[in-house]
Coordinates of C-alpha atoms in Angstrom, one line a residue:
M1 CA 28.0 -133.2 20.5
L2 CA 30.7 -131.6 22.8
E3 CA 32.4 -129.9 19.9
Q4 CA 28.9 -128.6 18.6
I5 CA 28.1 -127.1 21.9
F6 CA 31.6 -125.4 22.3
L7 CA 31.3 -124.0 18.7
H8 CA 27.8 -122.6 19.6
Q9 CA 29.2 -121.0 22.6
K10 CA 32.2 -119.7 20.7
Q11 CA 29.8 -117.9 18.4
F12 CA 27.5 -116.7 21.2
S13 CA 30.5 -115.4 23.2
L14 CA 31.1 -112.7 20.4
Q15 CA 27.6 -111.4 21.0
L16 CA 27.8 -111.7 24.7
R17 CA 30.7 -109.5 25.1
K18 CA 28.9 -106.6 23.5
E19 CA 25.8 -106.8 26.2
S20 CA 25.6 -104.5 29.0
I21 CA 26.7 -105.0 32.7
K22 CA 22.9 -104.9 33.5
M23 CA 22.4 -108.1 31.3
R24 CA 25.1 -109.9 33.4
V25 CA 23.3 -108.8 36.6
E26 CA 20.1 -110.2 35.3
Y27 CA 21.8 -113.6 34.7
L28 CA 23.1 -113.5 38.2
N29 CA 19.6 -112.7 39.4
K30 CA 18.2 -115.7 37.5
L31 CA 20.8 -117.9 39.1
D32 CA 19.9 -116.5 42.6
A33 CA 16.3 -117.3 41.9
V34 CA 16.7 -120.8 40.6
I35 CA 19.0 -121.7 43.7
R36 CA 16.4 -120.2 46.2
S37 CA 13.7 -122.0 44.5
H38 CA 15.5 -125.5 44.8
I39 CA 16.8 -125.3 48.3
P40 CA 14.9 -128.3 49.6
E41 CA 16.0 -130.3 46.5
I42 CA 19.7 -129.3 47.2
I43 CA 19.5 -130.3 50.7
K44 CA 18.0 -133.7 49.8
A45 CA 20.5 -134.3 46.9
L46 CA 23.6 -133.8 49.2
S47 CA 22.0 -136.1 51.9
Q48 CA 21.6 -138.7 49.3
D49 CA 25.0 -138.4 48.0
F50 CA 27.0 -138.5 51.4
Q51 CA 24.4 -137.9 54.1
K52 CA 25.5 -134.3 54.5
P53 CA 23.7 -132.7 57.3
E54 CA 21.2 -130.0 56.4
A55 CA 22.9 -127.4 58.5
E56 CA 26.2 -128.0 56.8
T57 CA 24.5 -127.9 53.4
L58 CA 23.1 -124.5 54.1
M59 CA 26.3 -123.2 55.7
T60 CA 28.8 -124.5 53.2
E61 CA 26.9 -124.9 50.0
V62 CA 23.8 -122.7 49.7
Y63 CA 24.8 -119.6 51.7
P64 CA 28.3 -119.1 50.3
T65 CA 26.8 -119.3 46.8
L66 CA 24.1 -116.9 47.3
H67 CA 26.4 -114.6 49.2
E68 CA 29.0 -114.7 46.3
I69 CA 26.1 -113.6 43.9
Q70 CA 25.1 -110.9 46.1
F71 CA 28.5 -109.6 46.7
T72 CA 29.2 -109.8 42.9
K73 CA 26.2 -107.9 41.9
K74 CA 26.9 -105.2 44.4
N75 CA 30.5 -104.6 43.1
L76 CA 30.3 -105.5 39.4
K77 CA 29.8 -102.0 38.0
K78 CA 33.0 -100.9 39.9
W79 CA 35.0 -104.0 38.8
T80 CA 34.2 -103.4 35.2
R81 CA 35.0 -99.8 35.0
P82 CA 38.2 -99.1 33.0
Q83 CA 41.0 -98.4 35.4
K84 CA 43.1 -95.3 34.5
V85 CA 46.9 -95.6 35.0
K86 CA 49.9 -93.2 34.7
T87 CA 51.5 -92.5 31.5
P88 CA 55.4 -91.9 31.5
L89 CA 57.0 -88.6 30.2
L90 CA 58.1 -90.4 26.9
L91 CA 54.4 -90.9 26.1
L92 CA 53.3 -87.3 27.1
G93 CA 49.8 -86.4 25.9
S94 CA 48.6 -90.0 25.6
K95 CA 46.1 -91.7 28.1
S96 CA 46.4 -95.1 29.4
S97 CA 43.9 -97.6 31.0
I98 CA 43.2 -101.1 31.8
C99 CA 39.9 -102.7 30.5
Y100 CA 38.6 -106.1 31.8
E101 CA 37.3 -108.0 28.8
P102 CA 35.7 -111.5 28.7
R103 CA 37.9 -114.4 28.2
G104 CA 35.3 -116.2 25.9
V105 CA 34.3 -119.7 26.4
C106 CA 35.5 -121.2 29.7
L107 CA 35.4 -124.8 31.2
I108 CA 34.7 -125.3 34.8
I109 CA 35.6 -128.7 36.3
A110 CA 34.1 -129.1 39.7
P111 CA 35.0 -131.6 42.5
W112 CA 32.9 -133.9 44.6
N113 CA 33.4 -132.7 48.1
Y114 CA 31.4 -129.5 47.8
P115 CA 29.7 -130.3 44.7
F116 CA 27.2 -127.5 44.6
Q117 CA 29.2 -124.6 45.9
L118 CA 32.4 -125.5 44.0
A119 CA 30.6 -125.6 40.7
L120 CA 28.6 -122.6 41.0
A121 CA 31.1 -120.1 42.9
P122 CA 33.5 -120.0 39.8
L123 CA 30.4 -120.0 37.3
I124 CA 29.3 -116.7 39.2
S125 CA 32.7 -115.3 38.4
A126 CA 32.5 -116.3 34.8
I127 CA 29.0 -114.9 34.2
A128 CA 30.1 -111.7 35.9
A129 CA 33.2 -111.3 33.6
G130 CA 30.9 -111.9 30.6
N131 CA 31.9 -115.3 29.5
C132 CA 30.1 -118.5 28.1
A133 CA 30.7 -121.7 30.3
I134 CA 30.5 -125.4 30.2
L135 CA 30.2 -126.9 33.5
K136 CA 31.5 -130.5 34.4
P137 CA 30.5 -131.6 37.8
S138 CA 31.9 -134.8 39.5
E139 CA 30.5 -138.1 38.7
F140 CA 30.8 -139.3 42.3
T141 CA 27.9 -137.0 43.5
T142 CA 25.2 -138.1 40.9
H143 CA 22.2 -136.6 42.7
T144 CA 23.7 -133.1 43.1
S145 CA 25.1 -133.3 39.5
R146 CA 21.6 -134.2 38.2
L147 CA 19.9 -131.4 40.1
L148 CA 22.5 -128.8 38.9
K149 CA 22.0 -129.9 35.4
K150 CA 18.1 -129.5 35.8
M151 CA 18.7 -126.0 37.3
M152 CA 21.1 -124.9 34.6
D153 CA 18.7 -126.1 31.9
E154 CA 15.9 -124.2 33.4
T155 CA 17.9 -121.0 33.6
F156 CA 20.3 -120.7 30.8
A157 CA 20.4 -121.1 27.0
P158 CA 22.8 -123.9 26.2
E159 CA 24.9 -121.6 24.0
H160 CA 25.6 -119.5 27.2
I161 CA 25.8 -122.0 30.0
K162 CA 25.8 -125.7 29.6
L163 CA 26.3 -128.6 32.2
I164 CA 27.7 -131.7 30.9
E165 CA 27.6 -134.9 33.0
G166 CA 29.9 -137.8 32.7
G167 CA 32.9 -139.7 33.9
P168 CA 36.7 -139.1 33.3
E169 CA 36.2 -139.9 29.6
T170 CA 34.0 -136.9 29.2
T171 CA 36.6 -134.6 30.9
T172 CA 39.3 -136.0 28.5
E173 CA 37.2 -135.2 25.5
L174 CA 36.3 -131.7 26.8
L175 CA 40.1 -130.9 27.4
K176 CA 40.6 -131.6 23.7
L177 CA 38.6 -128.5 22.9
P178 CA 40.5 -125.0 22.7
F179 CA 38.8 -123.3 25.7
D180 CA 39.8 -119.7 26.4
H181 CA 40.1 -120.5 30.2
I182 CA 39.9 -123.5 32.4
F183 CA 39.0 -123.5 36.0
F184 CA 39.7 -126.8 37.8
T185 CA 39.2 -127.7 41.5
G186 CA 40.6 -131.0 42.6
S187 CA 43.7 -132.9 43.4
T188 CA 47.4 -132.0 42.4
R189 CA 47.7 -135.2 40.5
V190 CA 44.7 -134.3 38.2
G191 CA 45.8 -130.6 38.2
K192 CA 49.0 -131.6 36.4
I193 CA 46.9 -133.6 33.8
I194 CA 44.6 -130.6 33.2
M195 CA 47.7 -128.3 32.9
E196 CA 49.3 -130.5 30.3
A197 CA 46.1 -130.8 28.2
A198 CA 45.6 -126.9 28.4
S199 CA 49.2 -126.3 27.2
K200 CA 48.4 -127.8 23.7
H201 CA 46.0 -124.8 23.3
L202 CA 47.8 -122.2 25.3
T203 CA 44.8 -122.1 27.4
S204 CA 44.9 -120.0 30.7
L205 CA 44.2 -121.8 33.8
T206 CA 43.1 -121.5 37.4
L207 CA 44.1 -124.5 39.4
E208 CA 42.4 -124.7 42.9
L209 CA 44.3 -127.8 44.3
G210 CA 45.0 -129.2 47.8
G211 CA 47.8 -130.5 49.8
K212 CA 48.6 -131.0 53.5
S213 CA 47.4 -127.9 55.3
P214 CA 49.3 -127.8 58.7
T215 CA 48.0 -126.4 61.9
I216 CA 50.4 -125.3 64.7
V217 CA 49.3 -125.0 68.2
D218 CA 52.1 -123.6 70.4
A219 CA 52.3 -123.5 74.2
S220 CA 50.8 -120.0 74.4
A221 CA 47.4 -120.8 72.8
N222 CA 44.1 -120.9 74.4
I223 CA 44.0 -124.8 74.2
S224 CA 40.2 -125.1 74.6
Q225 CA 39.4 -122.8 71.8
A226 CA 42.0 -124.3 69.6
A227 CA 40.8 -127.8 70.1
E228 CA 37.1 -126.7 69.5
K229 CA 38.0 -124.9 66.2
I230 CA 40.2 -127.6 64.9
A231 CA 37.7 -130.1 65.7
W232 CA 35.1 -128.1 63.8
A233 CA 37.2 -127.3 60.9
K234 CA 38.6 -131.0 60.6
F235 CA 35.4 -133.1 60.8
L236 CA 33.1 -130.7 58.8
N237 CA 31.9 -132.6 55.9
A238 CA 33.7 -135.8 57.4
G239 CA 37.1 -134.1 56.7
Q240 CA 36.5 -133.8 53.0
T241 CA 37.5 -130.2 52.6
C242 CA 40.5 -129.0 50.6
V243 CA 41.5 -126.5 53.4
A244 CA 40.8 -128.9 56.4
P245 CA 43.6 -129.1 58.9
D246 CA 45.6 -132.1 57.6
Y247 CA 47.8 -132.5 60.6
I248 CA 48.5 -130.9 64.0
L249 CA 51.9 -129.6 65.1
V250 CA 51.5 -129.4 68.9
Q251 CA 54.2 -128.1 71.2
R252 CA 55.3 -131.1 73.3
E253 CA 54.5 -129.5 76.6
I254 CA 50.9 -129.0 76.0
L255 CA 50.3 -132.2 74.1
T256 CA 48.3 -134.2 76.9
E257 CA 46.1 -131.2 77.5
F258 CA 45.5 -130.5 73.8
K259 CA 44.4 -134.2 73.3
S260 CA 42.1 -134.1 76.3
E261 CA 40.4 -131.0 75.0
L262 CA 40.2 -132.1 71.5
F263 CA 38.6 -135.5 72.5
K264 CA 36.2 -133.7 74.7
K265 CA 35.1 -131.2 71.7
I266 CA 34.7 -134.2 69.3
E267 CA 32.1 -135.7 71.8
E268 CA 30.4 -132.3 72.3
F269 CA 29.8 -132.2 68.5
Y270 CA 29.2 -135.8 67.6
G271 CA 28.2 -137.7 70.9
K272 CA 30.2 -140.5 72.7
K273 CA 32.3 -142.8 70.7
E274 CA 29.7 -145.6 70.5
D275 CA 27.0 -143.2 69.4
Q276 CA 28.9 -141.2 66.7
K277 CA 28.0 -143.6 63.8
K278 CA 24.2 -142.6 64.5
S279 CA 25.1 -138.9 64.6
K280 CA 23.0 -136.8 62.3
H281 CA 25.8 -134.1 62.5
L282 CA 28.5 -136.3 60.8
A283 CA 28.6 -136.6 57.0
R284 CA 29.6 -139.9 55.4
V285 CA 32.7 -140.4 53.1
V286 CA 31.5 -140.0 49.4
S287 CA 32.0 -143.5 48.1
T288 CA 33.2 -147.0 48.8
H289 CA 36.4 -146.3 47.0
H290 CA 37.2 -143.3 49.2
T291 CA 36.3 -145.2 52.3
R292 CA 38.7 -148.1 51.6
R293 CA 41.5 -145.6 50.8
L294 CA 41.0 -144.0 54.3
A295 CA 40.7 -147.5 55.8
N296 CA 44.0 -148.4 54.2
M297 CA 45.7 -145.3 55.5
I298 CA 44.8 -146.3 59.1
E299 CA 46.0 -149.8 58.6
E300 CA 49.3 -148.8 57.1
A301 CA 49.9 -146.2 59.8
K302 CA 49.1 -148.9 62.5
N303 CA 51.5 -151.4 60.8
S304 CA 54.3 -148.7 61.1
N305 CA 53.7 -148.4 64.9
A306 CA 51.4 -145.5 64.8
E307 CA 48.8 -145.3 67.8
I308 CA 45.2 -144.5 67.4
S309 CA 44.4 -142.3 70.4
Y310 CA 40.9 -141.7 69.5
G311 CA 38.3 -143.4 67.1
G312 CA 39.5 -145.6 64.4
E313 CA 36.1 -147.3 63.6
V314 CA 35.5 -148.1 60.1
D315 CA 32.3 -149.4 58.2
V316 CA 33.1 -149.5 54.6
D317 CA 29.5 -150.6 53.5
S318 CA 28.0 -147.5 55.1
H319 CA 30.9 -145.3 54.0
Y320 CA 31.5 -144.6 57.7
I321 CA 35.0 -143.4 59.3
A322 CA 34.8 -142.3 62.8
P323 CA 36.5 -139.1 63.8
T324 CA 40.0 -140.5 64.3
V325 CA 43.2 -139.1 66.0
L326 CA 46.6 -140.6 65.2
E327 CA 50.0 -140.2 67.0
K328 CA 53.6 -141.5 66.6
V329 CA 52.9 -141.7 62.8
D330 CA 55.8 -142.6 60.5
P331 CA 56.6 -139.5 58.4
H332 CA 56.8 -141.7 55.3
A333 CA 53.2 -143.1 55.8
A334 CA 50.5 -142.3 53.2
V335 CA 48.5 -140.4 56.1
M336 CA 51.5 -137.9 56.3
K337 CA 52.5 -137.8 52.5
E338 CA 49.1 -137.7 50.8
E339 CA 46.2 -135.2 51.2
I340 CA 43.9 -137.2 53.6
F341 CA 40.5 -135.9 52.6
G342 CA 38.8 -137.6 55.4
P343 CA 38.2 -137.7 59.2
L344 CA 41.7 -138.7 60.2
L345 CA 43.9 -136.4 62.2
P346 CA 47.6 -137.1 62.9
L347 CA 49.3 -135.2 65.9
V348 CA 52.9 -134.3 65.5
P349 CA 54.7 -133.0 68.6
F350 CA 57.4 -130.4 68.2
K351 CA 59.9 -128.7 70.6
D352 CA 60.1 -125.0 69.4
I353 CA 58.6 -122.9 66.6
A354 CA 61.9 -123.3 64.6
E355 CA 61.3 -127.0 64.5
A356 CA 57.6 -126.6 63.4
V357 CA 58.6 -124.1 60.6
H358 CA 61.3 -126.5 59.4
Y359 CA 58.8 -129.4 59.3
I360 CA 56.5 -127.5 57.2
N361 CA 59.1 -126.2 54.8
E362 CA 60.5 -129.7 54.1
R363 CA 57.0 -130.3 52.4
E364 CA 55.2 -128.8 49.4
K365 CA 53.6 -125.3 49.9
P366 CA 50.1 -126.1 51.4
L367 CA 46.8 -124.4 50.3
S368 CA 46.3 -123.2 53.9
L369 CA 48.2 -122.8 57.2
Y370 CA 46.6 -122.4 60.6
I371 CA 48.3 -120.8 63.6
Y372 CA 47.1 -121.0 67.3
S373 CA 49.2 -118.8 69.5
Q374 CA 49.1 -115.7 71.6
S375 CA 52.8 -114.9 71.0
K376 CA 53.1 -112.3 68.4
L377 CA 56.7 -113.1 68.1
N378 CA 55.9 -116.9 67.0
I379 CA 53.1 -115.6 64.7
E380 CA 55.2 -113.4 62.9
H381 CA 58.1 -115.9 62.6
I382 CA 55.7 -118.4 61.1
L383 CA 54.2 -115.9 58.7
K384 CA 57.6 -114.7 57.5
E385 CA 59.3 -118.0 57.2
T386 CA 56.5 -120.2 55.5
S387 CA 54.5 -120.0 52.2
S388 CA 51.0 -121.2 51.7
G389 CA 48.0 -120.1 49.7
G390 CA 46.3 -118.5 52.8
V391 CA 46.7 -118.2 56.6
C392 CA 44.3 -118.1 59.6
V393 CA 45.6 -117.1 62.8
N394 CA 43.6 -118.4 65.8
D395 CA 41.0 -119.9 63.7
S396 CA 40.7 -122.4 60.9
V397 CA 39.0 -122.5 57.4
I398 CA 36.9 -119.2 57.9
H399 CA 39.2 -117.1 55.6
L400 CA 37.1 -118.6 52.7
A401 CA 34.1 -116.6 54.1
N402 CA 35.7 -113.1 53.3
P403 CA 35.0 -112.4 49.6
H404 CA 37.5 -109.4 50.0
L405 CA 40.3 -112.0 50.4
P406 CA 41.7 -114.0 47.3
F407 CA 41.4 -117.7 47.7
G408 CA 44.0 -119.8 45.9
G409 CA 47.1 -122.0 46.4
V410 CA 50.8 -121.7 45.6
G411 CA 53.1 -124.2 44.0
H412 CA 51.7 -127.8 44.4
S413 CA 48.6 -126.3 46.0
G414 CA 47.5 -124.3 43.0
M415 CA 47.6 -121.2 40.7
G416 CA 45.5 -118.3 40.3
S417 CA 42.7 -117.0 42.7
S418 CA 39.1 -117.0 43.2
H419 CA 36.3 -115.2 45.2
G420 CA 34.9 -111.8 44.6
F421 CA 37.1 -109.5 42.5
F422 CA 39.8 -112.2 42.4
G423 CA 37.4 -114.6 40.7
F424 CA 36.1 -111.9 38.2
K425 CA 39.9 -110.9 37.3
N426 CA 40.6 -114.6 36.8
F427 CA 37.9 -115.0 34.2
S428 CA 38.8 -111.6 32.6
H429 CA 41.6 -110.5 30.2
E430 CA 43.3 -107.2 31.4
K431 CA 43.5 -105.4 28.2
A432 CA 46.0 -102.6 28.0
I433 CA 44.6 -99.6 26.1
L434 CA 46.6 -96.4 25.1
R435 CA 44.9 -93.3 23.4
Q436 CA 47.3 -91.1 21.7
S437 CA 46.7 -87.3 21.3
W438 CA 48.2 -84.8 18.8
M439 CA 51.3 -84.8 21.0
G440 CA 52.2 -88.1 19.8
R441 CA 54.0 -86.3 16.9
L442 CA 56.8 -85.5 19.4
L443 CA 57.7 -89.4 19.3
R444 CA 59.3 -88.6 15.9
L445 CA 62.3 -87.6 18.0
I446 CA 63.1 -91.2 18.5
Y447 CA 62.4 -92.4 15.0
P448 CA 65.2 -93.1 12.4
P449 CA 67.5 -91.6 11.2
Y450 CA 69.4 -91.5 14.5
S451 CA 71.2 -88.3 14.5
D452 CA 73.7 -87.1 17.1
F453 CA 71.0 -85.0 18.6
K454 CA 68.6 -88.0 19.1
L455 CA 71.3 -90.0 20.6
K456 CA 72.1 -87.2 23.1
L457 CA 68.5 -86.9 23.9
M458 CA 68.1 -90.5 24.7
K459 CA 71.3 -90.6 26.8
L460 CA 69.9 -87.5 28.7
M461 CA 66.6 -89.2 29.5
I462 CA 68.5 -92.2 30.8
D463 CA 70.8 -90.1 33.1
L464 CA 67.8 -88.0 34.2
K465 CA 65.9 -91.4 35.0
L466 CA 62.9 -90.1 33.1

C-alpha cells in the first residue's frame, strides 16, 4: 500500500511541477480553511493527548501554523521568481539565473510534542515549493493524529498529500522508499537512523533535532525579567519543547536572588506548590513511558547528591511532573547529559563568562542558546565563542516566531533550516540555468588544439585575475 501511494505521488509530481503558482496558493488557502473550521476539534484533541491548555494550543499550535500560511502566500511569488546572477568575463554574452524547482515527493516525519504545528509547518513549505508529500505523525498523540488524517483526507487528493498513521514499523517501511526529500523533527538518536536510511537512496534531508539548550544569566541581568521569561519558556507545554531552556548557568553572586525570583514566577503562573497539580495552565507529560523516564532522571540525580530546591512531585498514573528545579547535579547524571524534554530545570553556578562559555563548548552544539545580560561585552563574547542553531538575547524561545529568521540546528542539533523562505528553499532544488547567446562562439578560443596563442591568452587571464 505504501509503495502504491508513493508511486501515485511520483507520477502526480510530474504534473504538479507544471502547475501555476496560483494553484499552490489555492492549496494553501484550502489548508487555511480546513484548519480554521476545525479549531474546536484541534483544541479538544490536544487536551485529550496531554491536557494541553487551550491558550497554549492556540498560541503554539494553531496561530503559528496559520501565520506561516499567510506569510508564505504573501511572499511566494517573490520566492519562486528566477534569481538573476552575474556572469564572469569568460562567459561574456551569456545570462545566468537560479530557478527554484520542486524536489518531487517528500516525506515529513512529525514529533509528538507539538503534533499539530510541527506536522503542518513543513507541509506548508512543501506545498509552496510544489511538491507531493506523505505525512507521518507521531503514534504517541493519537487524537491529534486521527484529526490530522481526517483534515488531510478532506482537503487533498491522496496522490498529492497523504497522511499515514502507524508506529515505528510504518516509519521503517516508509524509509525504504526513494523519496526526493525527507524532513524529520525529533531526537538526535532517531535522526541518525533517518540519515542512514536516506543515504541508501541519496535522499536530501532536513533534520530538526534537539539537544541541551543552555541559558546564561549573568550578574548584570534584570533578574526578575530573566526568571519570568525562563519560567514561561521552560514549563510551557510541560517542558516538552525542543528549544526549551535545558539548564541554567547562573553567575554565582546572583544565584540566591535568581532562585527566589524563579520560584515566585512559577507560583504566579501555576499556583502554590500544593495546588499546581490542579492547574489548568500546566500541560501533562505525553505518556506513561516518558513520565517514568523523567521520574528516573530525578531519582538518579538525587542518588548522586543533587538537591531538589523546588517541586519534585511525580504522579506517573496521571502523567504529572511538577515544575522542578535541581541543584548540585552531577555533570554525568542523565538530566545533564540527555535532552530533558520535561519540566526539570538544573541550575549550574559559574564564576565568570569564560567559565560559562567553556561549559557550553565542552558539550554538543545546541539547537538554541539564551543569554540574559545587560553587558554588551559579555553578550558579544558569548555570541563569538559559542555555536548554536539560534540565539535569543534577553528572551527565550521567541526567535521561532519570526518567519524572516531561519530555524534549524547545527551539528548534533540538526541540519537544514525551516520557516518562511528557508522552509521553501529546503523543499526546493536550486537549479542553475545558463542561457548562451551568439557570443558563445568566442569560447572556441579555449577549445583544442591548444596553440601557443591560446596558452598565452589563458595565462594572461590568470595574471589579470579575470
